[in-house]
PDB file of C-alpha atoms in Angstrom:
ATOM      1  CA  MET A  11     135.315  80.353 147.709  1.00  0.00           C
ATOM      2  CA  ASP A  12     133.483  77.101 147.084  1.00  0.00           C
ATOM      3  CA  LEU A  13     132.802  78.037 143.470  1.00  0.00           C
ATOM      4  CA  LEU A  14     136.441  78.767 142.756  1.00  0.00           C
ATOM      5  CA  LYS A  15     137.545  75.548 144.445  1.00  0.00           C
ATOM      6  CA  GLU A  16     135.067  73.556 142.354  1.00  0.00           C
ATOM      7  CA  LEU A  17     136.202  75.259 139.137  1.00  0.00           C
ATOM      8  CA  LEU A  18     139.831  74.432 139.918  1.00  0.00           C
ATOM      9  CA  LEU A  19     138.925  70.805 140.604  1.00  0.00           C
ATOM     10  CA  GLU A  20     136.838  70.550 137.421  1.00  0.00           C
ATOM     11  CA  LYS A  21     139.807  71.795 135.396  1.00  0.00           C
ATOM     12  CA  GLY A  22     142.093  69.254 137.048  1.00  0.00           C
ATOM     13  CA  ILE A  23     144.313  71.887 138.642  1.00  0.00           C
ATOM     14  CA  LYS A  24     146.866  70.230 140.922  1.00  0.00           C
ATOM     15  CA  LYS A  25     148.899  73.268 141.967  1.00  0.00           C
ATOM     16  CA  ALA A  26     147.896  76.863 142.706  1.00  0.00           C
ATOM     17  CA  TYR A  27     150.047  79.912 143.298  1.00  0.00           C
ATOM     18  CA  LEU A  28     148.198  82.129 145.755  1.00  0.00           C
ATOM     19  CA  MET A  29     149.060  85.781 145.248  1.00  0.00           C
ATOM     20  CA  PRO A  30     147.346  88.773 146.841  1.00  0.00           C
ATOM     21  CA  PHE A  31     146.170  91.414 144.379  1.00  0.00           C
ATOM     22  CA  MET A  32     146.987  94.192 146.839  1.00  0.00           C
ATOM     23  CA  SER A  33     149.858  96.656 146.887  1.00  0.00           C
ATOM     24  CA  VAL A  34     151.155  95.176 150.154  1.00  0.00           C
ATOM     25  CA  ALA A  35     150.798  91.606 151.407  1.00  0.00           C
ATOM     26  CA  GLY A  36     149.648  92.380 154.938  1.00  0.00           C
ATOM     27  CA  ASP A  37     147.762  90.473 157.610  1.00  0.00           C
ATOM     28  CA  HIS A  38     144.864  89.666 155.286  1.00  0.00           C
ATOM     29  CA  ALA A  39     147.161  87.830 152.878  1.00  0.00           C
ATOM     30  CA  LYS A  40     149.160  86.168 155.638  1.00  0.00           C
ATOM     31  CA  ASN A  41     146.104  84.974 157.563  1.00  0.00           C
ATOM     32  CA  ASP A  42     143.151  84.624 155.183  1.00  0.00           C
ATOM     33  CA  MET A  43     145.122  83.475 152.168  1.00  0.00           C
ATOM     34  CA  ALA A  44     148.149  81.644 153.546  1.00  0.00           C
ATOM     35  CA  GLY A  45     147.379  81.094 157.221  1.00  0.00           C
ATOM     36  CA  ASP A  46     147.078  77.869 159.203  1.00  0.00           C
ATOM     37  CA  GLY A  47     143.392  78.378 159.998  1.00  0.00           C
ATOM     38  CA  ASP A  48     140.781  75.978 158.634  1.00  0.00           C
ATOM     39  CA  ASP A  49     139.181  78.746 156.568  1.00  0.00           C
ATOM     40  CA  SER A  50     142.310  80.048 154.782  1.00  0.00           C
ATOM     41  CA  TRP A  51     142.697  79.523 151.033  1.00  0.00           C
ATOM     42  CA  VAL A  52     145.745  77.324 151.635  1.00  0.00           C
ATOM     43  CA  SER A  53     143.845  75.057 154.008  1.00  0.00           C
ATOM     44  CA  ILE A  54     140.725  74.795 151.862  1.00  0.00           C
ATOM     45  CA  LEU A  55     142.568  74.063 148.627  1.00  0.00           C
ATOM     46  CA  THR A  56     145.056  71.705 150.281  1.00  0.00           C
ATOM     47  CA  ARG A  57     142.176  69.664 151.730  1.00  0.00           C
ATOM     48  CA  ALA A  58     140.759  69.495 148.191  1.00  0.00           C
ATOM     49  CA  GLY A  59     144.013  67.969 146.954  1.00  0.00           C
ATOM     50  CA  ILE A  60     145.452  71.102 145.367  1.00  0.00           C
ATOM     51  CA  ALA A  61     149.040  71.912 146.310  1.00  0.00           C
ATOM     52  CA  CYS A  62     149.410  75.573 147.212  1.00  0.00           C
ATOM     53  CA  VAL A  63     152.351  77.917 146.876  1.00  0.00           C
ATOM     54  CA  PRO A  64     151.656  81.184 148.709  1.00  0.00           C
ATOM     55  CA  VAL A  65     153.495  84.176 147.264  1.00  0.00           C
ATOM     56  CA  LEU A  66     153.450  86.761 150.031  1.00  0.00           C
ATOM     57  CA  LYS A  67     154.440  89.739 147.929  1.00  0.00           C
ATOM     58  CA  GLY A  68     152.186  92.642 147.170  1.00  0.00           C
ATOM     59  CA  THR A  69     151.909  94.068 143.685  1.00  0.00           C
ATOM     60  CA  ALA A  70     153.997  97.108 144.753  1.00  0.00           C
ATOM     61  CA  GLU A  71     156.951  94.728 145.143  1.00  0.00           C
ATOM     62  CA  PHE A  72     156.939  93.866 141.438  1.00  0.00           C
ATOM     63  CA  ASP A  73     158.713  96.354 139.161  1.00  0.00           C
ATOM     64  CA  GLU A  74     156.184  95.770 136.378  1.00  0.00           C
ATOM     65  CA  PHE A  75     153.282  96.962 138.530  1.00  0.00           C
ATOM     66  CA  ALA A  76     155.263  99.920 139.865  1.00  0.00           C
ATOM     67  CA  VAL A  77     155.947 101.101 136.309  1.00  0.00           C
ATOM     68  CA  ILE A  78     152.231 100.933 135.476  1.00  0.00           C
ATOM     69  CA  TRP A  79     151.326 102.908 138.615  1.00  0.00           C
ATOM     70  CA  ILE A  80     153.947 105.570 137.908  1.00  0.00           C
ATOM     71  CA  ASP A  81     152.637 105.946 134.356  1.00  0.00           C
ATOM     72  CA  HIS A  82     149.080 106.342 135.645  1.00  0.00           C
ATOM     73  CA  VAL A  83     150.105 108.904 138.252  1.00  0.00           C
ATOM     74  CA  GLY A  84     151.936 110.860 135.547  1.00  0.00           C
ATOM     75  CA  GLU A  85     148.834 110.824 133.345  1.00  0.00           C
ATOM     76  CA  SER A  86     146.694 112.032 136.234  1.00  0.00           C
ATOM     77  CA  LEU A  87     149.080 114.842 137.063  1.00  0.00           C
ATOM     78  CA  ARG A  88     149.245 115.936 133.418  1.00  0.00           C
ATOM     79  CA  SER A  89     145.439 116.062 133.294  1.00  0.00           C
ATOM     80  CA  LEU A  90     145.441 118.571 136.173  1.00  0.00           C
ATOM     81  CA  ASP A  91     147.294 121.049 133.975  1.00  0.00           C
ATOM     82  CA  LYS A  92     144.463 121.125 131.428  1.00  0.00           C
TER      83      LYS A  92
END
């Protein structure tokens, strides 16, 4: 976490969109990423002067990801027929 924060600061990043790379934005995203606790990503980056915009949507809520997953499932099912 410290390394990423330092890299963002070195690059002069002033705003970060925090998005979970999980199919569903559950408790982990709500607490560890966007929570009020001192050790959440929002808290750490905000203290460093980086404005944060949490996006509490999992990848399954984006049509583009769903299409990719469906394509991969189709490929896997077709490979079972071989």
